[in-house]
Amino acid sequence: MSLLAVEDLTKEFGGLRALDGLSVSVDRGDLVGVMGPNGAGKTTLFNCVSGIVRPDGGAVTFDGTDVTGNSPEALARAGMIRTFQLTRELRTMTVRDNVRLAATDQPGERTLPALLRTDAMESREREVDERADELIEAFELAHLADEYSANLSGGQRKLLELARALMLDPELLLLDEPFAGVNPTLTRDIADRIRELNSEGMTVVVIEHELETLTDLVDRLVVLQQGQLLVDGSPETVLDDERVVEAYLGG
């Protein structure tokens, strides 16, 4: 059974059909890239899958359950996490607090436990602190842990967003242009982190315009054109396909 299955998905915006009967699936443990020319429907696909927008037709199934139209919060609790091309960190909070905030089941967020300061609450807070520090260290942000996130570079903010996403222990990670605006050194660092996550069993789907980085990273490429599936296969097979050369590389 596929971890994620999109079946006959459609979405229109003011008469423009961004997705046109798109069907694609992702198996557990896959590392998949999604590419295509501007307007192909890549981000709309992510938006429909992750609950940002509701599709006009079709179905999204996650881990065997129909989740079509479910909220991003419900999907996150189910194990599907999505990042954005433009990072959404809390700029007036430190790196450490940004990562800690992403954790679920924090008793201190509820009034009574916060007032009582129970042993369970303090234990959970220690777990959150330890996990946040582990991720900050893993993503080589430890020297910036007490820095306001507004002061980070674009690449550092991308690393911070990945660390925040992992606080939720996702089964499926959807990354929308994780390398956009990132210098080559940090691009390699982020790519290495994504490979590590996948090698540890996490299923990852990546949208990316930077073709060379994407093809070096993923095991499978899905190419969209005008809201439809154009080609689906290994990077070598996809890049040799004349339809891809014509549609994506301009002939």
PDB file of C-alpha atoms in Angstrom:
ATOM      1  CA  MET A   1       0.000   0.000   0.000  1.00  0.00           C
ATOM      2  CA  SER A   2       1.271   3.471  -0.878  1.00  0.00           C
ATOM      3  CA  LEU A   3       1.904   5.866   1.985  1.00  0.00           C
ATOM      4  CA  LEU A   4       0.476   8.715  -0.113  1.00  0.00           C
ATOM      5  CA  ALA A   5      -1.909   8.332  -3.034  1.00  0.00           C
ATOM      6  CA  VAL A   6      -3.365  11.178  -5.093  1.00  0.00           C
ATOM      7  CA  GLU A   7      -6.201  10.096  -7.369  1.00  0.00           C
ATOM      8  CA  ASP A   8      -7.717  12.196 -10.151  1.00  0.00           C
ATOM      9  CA  LEU A   9      -7.013  15.439  -8.289  1.00  0.00           C
ATOM     10  CA  THR A  10      -8.414  18.656  -9.776  1.00  0.00           C
ATOM     11  CA  LYS A  11      -8.187  22.275  -8.661  1.00  0.00           C
ATOM     12  CA  GLU A  12      -9.268  25.461 -10.417  1.00  0.00           C
ATOM     13  CA  PHE A  13      -8.549  29.086  -9.608  1.00  0.00           C
ATOM     14  CA  GLY A  14     -10.803  31.549 -11.399  1.00  0.00           C
ATOM     15  CA  GLY A  15     -11.289  29.288 -14.386  1.00  0.00           C
ATOM     16  CA  LEU A  16      -7.619  28.280 -14.555  1.00  0.00           C
ATOM     17  CA  ARG A  17      -7.198  24.546 -13.988  1.00  0.00           C
ATOM     18  CA  ALA A  18      -4.038  24.187 -11.900  1.00  0.00           C
ATOM     19  CA  LEU A  19      -4.504  20.435 -11.427  1.00  0.00           C
ATOM     20  CA  ASP A  20      -6.234  18.432 -14.126  1.00  0.00           C
ATOM     21  CA  GLY A  21      -7.036  14.864 -13.078  1.00  0.00           C
ATOM     22  CA  LEU A  22      -3.619  14.253 -11.531  1.00  0.00           C
ATOM     23  CA  SER A  23      -2.871  10.810 -10.098  1.00  0.00           C
ATOM     24  CA  VAL A  24       0.426   9.892  -8.441  1.00  0.00           C
ATOM     25  CA  SER A  25       1.528   7.751  -5.497  1.00  0.00           C
ATOM     26  CA  VAL A  26       4.463   7.656  -3.094  1.00  0.00           C
ATOM     27  CA  ASP A  27       5.535   4.445  -1.365  1.00  0.00           C
ATOM     28  CA  ARG A  28       6.802   4.315   2.185  1.00  0.00           C
ATOM     29  CA  GLY A  29      10.526   5.063   2.263  1.00  0.00           C
ATOM     30  CA  ASP A  30      10.595   6.813  -1.117  1.00  0.00           C
ATOM     31  CA  LEU A  31      12.700   9.891  -1.876  1.00  0.00           C
ATOM     32  CA  VAL A  32      10.821  11.577  -4.712  1.00  0.00           C
ATOM     33  CA  GLY A  33      11.390  14.818  -6.599  1.00  0.00           C
ATOM     34  CA  VAL A  34       8.589  16.812  -8.206  1.00  0.00           C
ATOM     35  CA  MET A  35       9.555  19.081 -11.099  1.00  0.00           C
ATOM     36  CA  GLY A  36       8.037  20.895 -14.032  1.00  0.00           C
ATOM     37  CA  PRO A  37       7.916  24.316 -15.673  1.00  0.00           C
ATOM     38  CA  ASN A  38       6.328  27.303 -13.956  1.00  0.00           C
ATOM     39  CA  GLY A  39       2.580  26.826 -13.688  1.00  0.00           C
ATOM     40  CA  ALA A  40       2.827  23.043 -13.905  1.00  0.00           C
ATOM     41  CA  GLY A  41       0.909  22.600 -10.639  1.00  0.00           C
ATOM     42  CA  LYS A  42       3.700  21.588  -8.263  1.00  0.00           C
ATOM     43  CA  THR A  43       2.866  23.887  -5.365  1.00  0.00           C
ATOM     44  CA  THR A  44      -0.878  23.450  -5.910  1.00  0.00           C
ATOM     45  CA  LEU A  45      -0.327  19.704  -5.559  1.00  0.00           C
ATOM     46  CA  PHE A  46       1.443  20.234  -2.234  1.00  0.00           C
ATOM     47  CA  ASN A  47      -1.241  22.689  -1.111  1.00  0.00           C
ATOM     48  CA  CYS A  48      -4.028  20.202  -1.824  1.00  0.00           C
ATOM     49  CA  VAL A  49      -2.192  17.256  -0.285  1.00  0.00           C
ATOM     50  CA  SER A  50      -1.213  19.173   2.874  1.00  0.00           C
ATOM     51  CA  GLY A  51      -4.630  20.727   3.489  1.00  0.00           C
ATOM     52  CA  ILE A  52      -3.718  24.320   2.648  1.00  0.00           C
ATOM     53  CA  VAL A  53      -6.421  24.361  -0.039  1.00  0.00           C
ATOM     54  CA  ARG A  54      -9.266  21.953  -0.698  1.00  0.00           C
ATOM     55  CA  PRO A  55      -9.266  20.231  -4.104  1.00  0.00           C
ATOM     56  CA  ASP A  56     -12.305  20.558  -6.338  1.00  0.00           C
ATOM     57  CA  GLY A  57     -12.275  16.864  -7.157  1.00  0.00           C
ATOM     58  CA  GLY A  58     -10.381  13.650  -6.596  1.00  0.00           C
ATOM     59  CA  ALA A  59      -8.990  12.125  -3.426  1.00  0.00           C
ATOM     60  CA  VAL A  60      -5.892  12.210  -1.217  1.00  0.00           C
ATOM     61  CA  THR A  61      -5.152   9.054   0.774  1.00  0.00           C
ATOM     62  CA  PHE A  62      -2.502   8.995   3.499  1.00  0.00           C
ATOM     63  CA  ASP A  63      -1.474   5.742   5.154  1.00  0.00           C
ATOM     64  CA  GLY A  64      -4.643   4.063   3.945  1.00  0.00           C
ATOM     65  CA  THR A  65      -7.029   6.800   5.141  1.00  0.00           C
ATOM     66  CA  ASP A  66      -8.909   9.295   2.976  1.00  0.00           C
ATOM     67  CA  VAL A  67      -7.663  12.699   4.170  1.00  0.00           C
ATOM     68  CA  THR A  68      -9.045  14.830   1.336  1.00  0.00           C
ATOM     69  CA  GLY A  69      -9.642  18.343   2.626  1.00  0.00           C
ATOM     70  CA  ASN A  70      -8.353  17.624   6.130  1.00  0.00           C
ATOM     71  CA  SER A  71      -6.755  20.577   7.916  1.00  0.00           C
ATOM     72  CA  PRO A  72      -2.952  20.959   8.042  1.00  0.00           C
ATOM     73  CA  GLU A  73      -3.145  20.512  11.809  1.00  0.00           C
ATOM     74  CA  ALA A  74      -4.988  17.192  11.503  1.00  0.00           C
ATOM     75  CA  LEU A  75      -2.539  15.997   8.860  1.00  0.00           C
ATOM     76  CA  ALA A  76       0.423  16.987  11.028  1.00  0.00           C
ATOM     77  CA  ARG A  77      -0.987  14.947  13.893  1.00  0.00           C
ATOM     78  CA  ALA A  78      -1.369  12.028  11.469  1.00  0.00           C
ATOM     79  CA  GLY A  79       2.306  12.294  10.459  1.00  0.00           C
ATOM     80  CA  MET A  80       2.351  14.495   7.327  1.00  0.00           C
ATOM     81  CA  ILE A  81       4.487  17.637   7.591  1.00  0.00           C
ATOM     82  CA  ARG A  82       5.041  20.227   4.898  1.00  0.00           C
ATOM     83  CA  THR A  83       7.575  23.066   4.653  1.00  0.00           C
ATOM     84  CA  PHE A  84       7.273  26.158   2.469  1.00  0.00           C
ATOM     85  CA  GLN A  85       9.420  27.883  -0.129  1.00  0.00           C
ATOM     86  CA  LEU A  86       9.298  31.021   2.015  1.00  0.00           C
ATOM     87  CA  THR A  87      10.242  29.945   5.521  1.00  0.00           C
ATOM     88  CA  ARG A  88       7.746  30.649   8.296  1.00  0.00           C
ATOM     89  CA  GLU A  89       9.900  30.882  11.383  1.00  0.00           C
ATOM     90  CA  LEU A  90       8.917  33.191  14.254  1.00  0.00           C
ATOM     91  CA  ARG A  91      11.450  35.934  13.694  1.00  0.00           C
ATOM     92  CA  THR A  92      11.304  37.468  17.182  1.00  0.00           C
ATOM     93  CA  MET A  93      12.007  34.130  18.875  1.00  0.00           C
ATOM     94  CA  THR A  94      15.346  32.376  19.229  1.00  0.00           C
ATOM     95  CA  VAL A  95      16.342  29.361  17.189  1.00  0.00           C
ATOM     96  CA  ARG A  96      15.913  27.132  20.243  1.00  0.00           C
ATOM     97  CA  ASP A  97      12.442  28.483  21.039  1.00  0.00           C
ATOM     98  CA  ASN A  98      11.360  28.114  17.389  1.00  0.00           C
ATOM     99  CA  VAL A  99      12.273  24.437  17.476  1.00  0.00           C
ATOM    100  CA  ARG A 100      10.761  23.810  20.901  1.00  0.00           C
ATOM    101  CA  LEU A 101       7.494  25.463  19.922  1.00  0.00           C
ATOM    102  CA  ALA A 102       6.876  22.895  17.186  1.00  0.00           C
ATOM    103  CA  ALA A 103       6.608  20.007  19.671  1.00  0.00           C
ATOM    104  CA  THR A 104       3.180  18.502  20.277  1.00  0.00           C
ATOM    105  CA  ASP A 105       1.523  17.518  23.573  1.00  0.00           C
ATOM    106  CA  GLN A 106       3.071  20.258  25.688  1.00  0.00           C
ATOM    107  CA  PRO A 107       1.063  20.378  28.948  1.00  0.00           C
ATOM    108  CA  GLY A 108       2.218  23.922  29.652  1.00  0.00           C
ATOM    109  CA  GLU A 109       0.051  25.107  26.769  1.00  0.00           C
ATOM    110  CA  ARG A 110      -3.040  24.192  28.828  1.00  0.00           C
ATOM    111  CA  THR A 111      -4.097  26.330  31.763  1.00  0.00           C
ATOM    112  CA  LEU A 112      -4.492  23.786  34.560  1.00  0.00           C
ATOM    113  CA  PRO A 113      -1.242  21.850  34.020  1.00  0.00           C
ATOM    114  CA  ALA A 114       0.621  25.149  33.644  1.00  0.00           C
ATOM    115  CA  LEU A 115      -0.702  26.307  37.018  1.00  0.00           C
ATOM    116  CA  LEU A 116      -0.121  23.012  38.811  1.00  0.00           C
ATOM    117  CA  ARG A 117       3.385  22.360  37.429  1.00  0.00           C
ATOM    118  CA  THR A 118       2.889  18.608  37.622  1.00  0.00           C
ATOM    119  CA  ASP A 119       5.723  16.065  37.421  1.00  0.00           C
ATOM    120  CA  ALA A 120       4.365  14.913  34.058  1.00  0.00           C
ATOM    121  CA  MET A 121       4.525  18.458  32.717  1.00  0.00           C
ATOM    122  CA  GLU A 122       8.097  18.968  33.866  1.00  0.00           C
ATOM    123  CA  SER A 123       9.113  15.592  32.421  1.00  0.00           C
ATOM    124  CA  ARG A 124       7.576  16.463  29.073  1.00  0.00           C
ATOM    125  CA  GLU A 125       9.312  19.840  29.050  1.00  0.00           C
ATOM    126  CA  ARG A 126      12.660  18.125  29.626  1.00  0.00           C
ATOM    127  CA  GLU A 127      11.932  15.748  26.727  1.00  0.00           C
ATOM    128  CA  VAL A 128      11.101  18.685  24.447  1.00  0.00           C
ATOM    129  CA  ASP A 129      14.248  20.564  25.484  1.00  0.00           C
ATOM    130  CA  GLU A 130      16.451  17.521  24.907  1.00  0.00           C
ATOM    131  CA  ARG A 131      14.925  16.758  21.503  1.00  0.00           C
ATOM    132  CA  ALA A 132      15.190  20.387  20.402  1.00  0.00           C
ATOM    133  CA  ASP A 133      18.857  20.540  21.409  1.00  0.00           C
ATOM    134  CA  GLU A 134      19.546  17.259  19.572  1.00  0.00           C
ATOM    135  CA  LEU A 135      18.046  18.644  16.362  1.00  0.00           C
ATOM    136  CA  ILE A 136      19.787  21.997  16.691  1.00  0.00           C
ATOM    137  CA  GLU A 137      23.072  20.147  17.078  1.00  0.00           C
ATOM    138  CA  ALA A 138      22.309  17.778  14.195  1.00  0.00           C
ATOM    139  CA  PHE A 139      21.577  20.668  11.857  1.00  0.00           C
ATOM    140  CA  GLU A 140      24.732  22.515  12.963  1.00  0.00           C
ATOM    141  CA  LEU A 141      22.787  25.404  14.464  1.00  0.00           C
ATOM    142  CA  ALA A 142      24.051  25.003  18.035  1.00  0.00           C
ATOM    143  CA  HIS A 143      26.175  28.159  17.810  1.00  0.00           C
ATOM    144  CA  LEU A 144      23.010  30.051  16.856  1.00  0.00           C
ATOM    145  CA  ALA A 145      20.653  28.468  19.400  1.00  0.00           C
ATOM    146  CA  ASP A 146      20.131  31.743  21.299  1.00  0.00           C
ATOM    147  CA  GLU A 147      20.111  33.941  18.185  1.00  0.00           C
ATOM    148  CA  TYR A 148      16.870  35.485  16.993  1.00  0.00           C
ATOM    149  CA  SER A 149      15.758  33.667  13.858  1.00  0.00           C
ATOM    150  CA  ALA A 150      15.349  37.025  12.068  1.00  0.00           C
ATOM    151  CA  ASN A 151      19.158  37.260  12.053  1.00  0.00           C
ATOM    152  CA  LEU A 152      19.727  33.940  10.270  1.00  0.00           C
ATOM    153  CA  SER A 153      20.759  33.632   6.646  1.00  0.00           C
ATOM    154  CA  GLY A 154      18.341  32.142   4.129  1.00  0.00           C
ATOM    155  CA  GLY A 155      20.093  28.776   4.265  1.00  0.00           C
ATOM    156  CA  GLN A 156      20.158  28.749   8.047  1.00  0.00           C
ATOM    157  CA  ARG A 157      16.422  29.456   8.101  1.00  0.00           C
ATOM    158  CA  LYS A 158      15.882  26.459   5.808  1.00  0.00           C
ATOM    159  CA  LEU A 159      17.825  24.284   8.259  1.00  0.00           C
ATOM    160  CA  LEU A 160      15.777  25.708  11.125  1.00  0.00           C
ATOM    161  CA  GLU A 161      12.550  24.866   9.320  1.00  0.00           C
ATOM    162  CA  LEU A 162      13.713  21.284   8.799  1.00  0.00           C
ATOM    163  CA  ALA A 163      14.607  20.995  12.485  1.00  0.00           C
ATOM    164  CA  ARG A 164      11.166  22.320  13.458  1.00  0.00           C
ATOM    165  CA  ALA A 165       9.477  19.843  11.134  1.00  0.00           C
ATOM    166  CA  LEU A 166      11.350  16.949  12.706  1.00  0.00           C
ATOM    167  CA  MET A 167      10.110  17.869  16.190  1.00  0.00           C
ATOM    168  CA  LEU A 168       6.833  16.350  14.988  1.00  0.00           C
ATOM    169  CA  ASP A 169       8.437  13.016  13.972  1.00  0.00           C
ATOM    170  CA  PRO A 170       6.709  12.932  10.574  1.00  0.00           C
ATOM    171  CA  GLU A 171       6.193   9.828   8.482  1.00  0.00           C
ATOM    172  CA  LEU A 172       5.965  11.940   5.332  1.00  0.00           C
ATOM    173  CA  LEU A 173       7.927  15.149   4.800  1.00  0.00           C
ATOM    174  CA  LEU A 174       6.913  17.453   1.940  1.00  0.00           C
ATOM    175  CA  LEU A 175       9.627  19.999   1.116  1.00  0.00           C
ATOM    176  CA  ASP A 176       8.750  22.956  -1.119  1.00  0.00           C
ATOM    177  CA  GLU A 177      11.954  24.275  -2.712  1.00  0.00           C
ATOM    178  CA  PRO A 178      14.274  23.671   0.253  1.00  0.00           C
ATOM    179  CA  PHE A 179      17.261  25.003  -1.707  1.00  0.00           C
ATOM    180  CA  ALA A 180      15.736  28.256  -2.991  1.00  0.00           C
ATOM    181  CA  GLY A 181      17.973  31.216  -2.196  1.00  0.00           C
ATOM    182  CA  VAL A 182      20.556  29.018  -0.484  1.00  0.00           C
ATOM    183  CA  ASN A 183      24.303  29.207  -1.166  1.00  0.00           C
ATOM    184  CA  PRO A 184      26.043  26.111  -2.585  1.00  0.00           C
ATOM    185  CA  THR A 185      27.645  25.074   0.725  1.00  0.00           C
ATOM    186  CA  LEU A 186      24.377  25.091   2.652  1.00  0.00           C
ATOM    187  CA  THR A 187      22.607  23.492  -0.314  1.00  0.00           C
ATOM    188  CA  ARG A 188      24.930  20.508   0.069  1.00  0.00           C
ATOM    189  CA  ASP A 189      24.334  20.476   3.827  1.00  0.00           C
ATOM    190  CA  ILE A 190      20.562  20.483   3.399  1.00  0.00           C
ATOM    191  CA  ALA A 191      20.745  17.774   0.725  1.00  0.00           C
ATOM    192  CA  ASP A 192      22.884  15.655   3.044  1.00  0.00           C
ATOM    193  CA  ARG A 193      20.325  16.051   5.837  1.00  0.00           C
ATOM    194  CA  ILE A 194      17.497  15.011   3.520  1.00  0.00           C
ATOM    195  CA  ARG A 195      19.416  11.903   2.428  1.00  0.00           C
ATOM    196  CA  GLU A 196      20.098  11.007   6.062  1.00  0.00           C
ATOM    197  CA  LEU A 197      16.431  11.349   6.972  1.00  0.00           C
ATOM    198  CA  ASN A 198      15.434   9.137   4.072  1.00  0.00           C
ATOM    199  CA  SER A 199      18.100   6.543   4.872  1.00  0.00           C
ATOM    200  CA  GLU A 200      16.641   6.392   8.402  1.00  0.00           C
ATOM    201  CA  GLY A 201      13.243   5.499   6.932  1.00  0.00           C
ATOM    202  CA  MET A 202      11.479   8.813   6.444  1.00  0.00           C
ATOM    203  CA  THR A 203       9.476   9.255   3.237  1.00  0.00           C
ATOM    204  CA  VAL A 204      10.376  12.554   1.547  1.00  0.00           C
ATOM    205  CA  VAL A 205       8.907  14.405  -1.434  1.00  0.00           C
ATOM    206  CA  VAL A 206      10.800  17.455  -2.729  1.00  0.00           C
ATOM    207  CA  ILE A 207       9.745  20.235  -5.090  1.00  0.00           C
ATOM    208  CA  GLU A 208      12.789  21.968  -6.533  1.00  0.00           C
ATOM    209  CA  HIS A 209      13.625  24.128  -9.560  1.00  0.00           C
ATOM    210  CA  GLU A 210      17.368  23.526  -9.320  1.00  0.00           C
ATOM    211  CA  LEU A 211      17.492  20.552 -11.642  1.00  0.00           C
ATOM    212  CA  GLU A 212      21.012  19.283 -10.977  1.00  0.00           C
ATOM    213  CA  THR A 213      20.574  19.325  -7.193  1.00  0.00           C
ATOM    214  CA  LEU A 214      17.231  17.551  -7.418  1.00  0.00           C
ATOM    215  CA  THR A 215      18.348  14.805  -9.798  1.00  0.00           C
ATOM    216  CA  ASP A 216      21.432  14.114  -7.671  1.00  0.00           C
ATOM    217  CA  LEU A 217      19.277  13.887  -4.541  1.00  0.00           C
ATOM    218  CA  VAL A 218      16.239  11.770  -5.380  1.00  0.00           C
ATOM    219  CA  ASP A 219      15.653   8.199  -6.517  1.00  0.00           C
ATOM    220  CA  ARG A 220      12.572   9.029  -8.561  1.00  0.00           C
ATOM    221  CA  LEU A 221      11.296  12.060 -10.460  1.00  0.00           C
ATOM    222  CA  VAL A 222       7.686  13.051 -11.101  1.00  0.00           C
ATOM    223  CA  VAL A 223       7.297  15.630 -13.852  1.00  0.00           C
ATOM    224  CA  LEU A 224       4.151  17.721 -14.126  1.00  0.00           C
ATOM    225  CA  GLN A 225       2.920  19.802 -17.041  1.00  0.00           C
ATOM    226  CA  GLN A 226      -0.233  21.927 -17.020  1.00  0.00           C
ATOM    227  CA  GLY A 227      -1.567  20.157 -13.950  1.00  0.00           C
ATOM    228  CA  GLN A 228      -1.122  16.661 -15.357  1.00  0.00           C
ATOM    229  CA  LEU A 229       1.432  13.898 -14.925  1.00  0.00           C
ATOM    230  CA  LEU A 230       3.919  14.002 -17.787  1.00  0.00           C
ATOM    231  CA  VAL A 231       6.589  11.462 -16.757  1.00  0.00           C
ATOM    232  CA  ASP A 232       7.297   9.363 -13.665  1.00  0.00           C
ATOM    233  CA  GLY A 233      10.520   7.380 -13.323  1.00  0.00           C
ATOM    234  CA  SER A 234      14.183   7.297 -12.388  1.00  0.00           C
ATOM    235  CA  PRO A 235      16.143  10.545 -12.884  1.00  0.00           C
ATOM    236  CA  GLU A 236      18.074   9.015 -15.765  1.00  0.00           C
ATOM    237  CA  THR A 237      14.919   7.873 -17.552  1.00  0.00           C
ATOM    238  CA  VAL A 238      13.123  11.171 -16.990  1.00  0.00           C
ATOM    239  CA  LEU A 239      15.969  13.382 -18.210  1.00  0.00           C
ATOM    240  CA  ASP A 240      16.283  11.310 -21.385  1.00  0.00           C
ATOM    241  CA  ASP A 241      12.577  11.681 -22.159  1.00  0.00           C
ATOM    242  CA  GLU A 242      11.987  14.004 -25.118  1.00  0.00           C
ATOM    243  CA  ARG A 243       8.735  15.272 -23.565  1.00  0.00           C
ATOM    244  CA  VAL A 244      10.661  16.518 -20.551  1.00  0.00           C
ATOM    245  CA  VAL A 245      13.315  18.165 -22.685  1.00  0.00           C
ATOM    246  CA  GLU A 246      10.604  19.956 -24.651  1.00  0.00           C
ATOM    247  CA  ALA A 247       8.372  20.927 -21.717  1.00  0.00           C
ATOM    248  CA  TYR A 248      10.904  21.648 -18.986  1.00  0.00           C
ATOM    249  CA  LEU A 249      14.190  22.414 -20.685  1.00  0.00           C
ATOM    250  CA  GLY A 250      12.734  24.302 -23.610  1.00  0.00           C
ATOM    251  CA  GLY A 251      13.687  21.847 -26.315  1.00  0.00           C
TER     252      GLY A 251
END
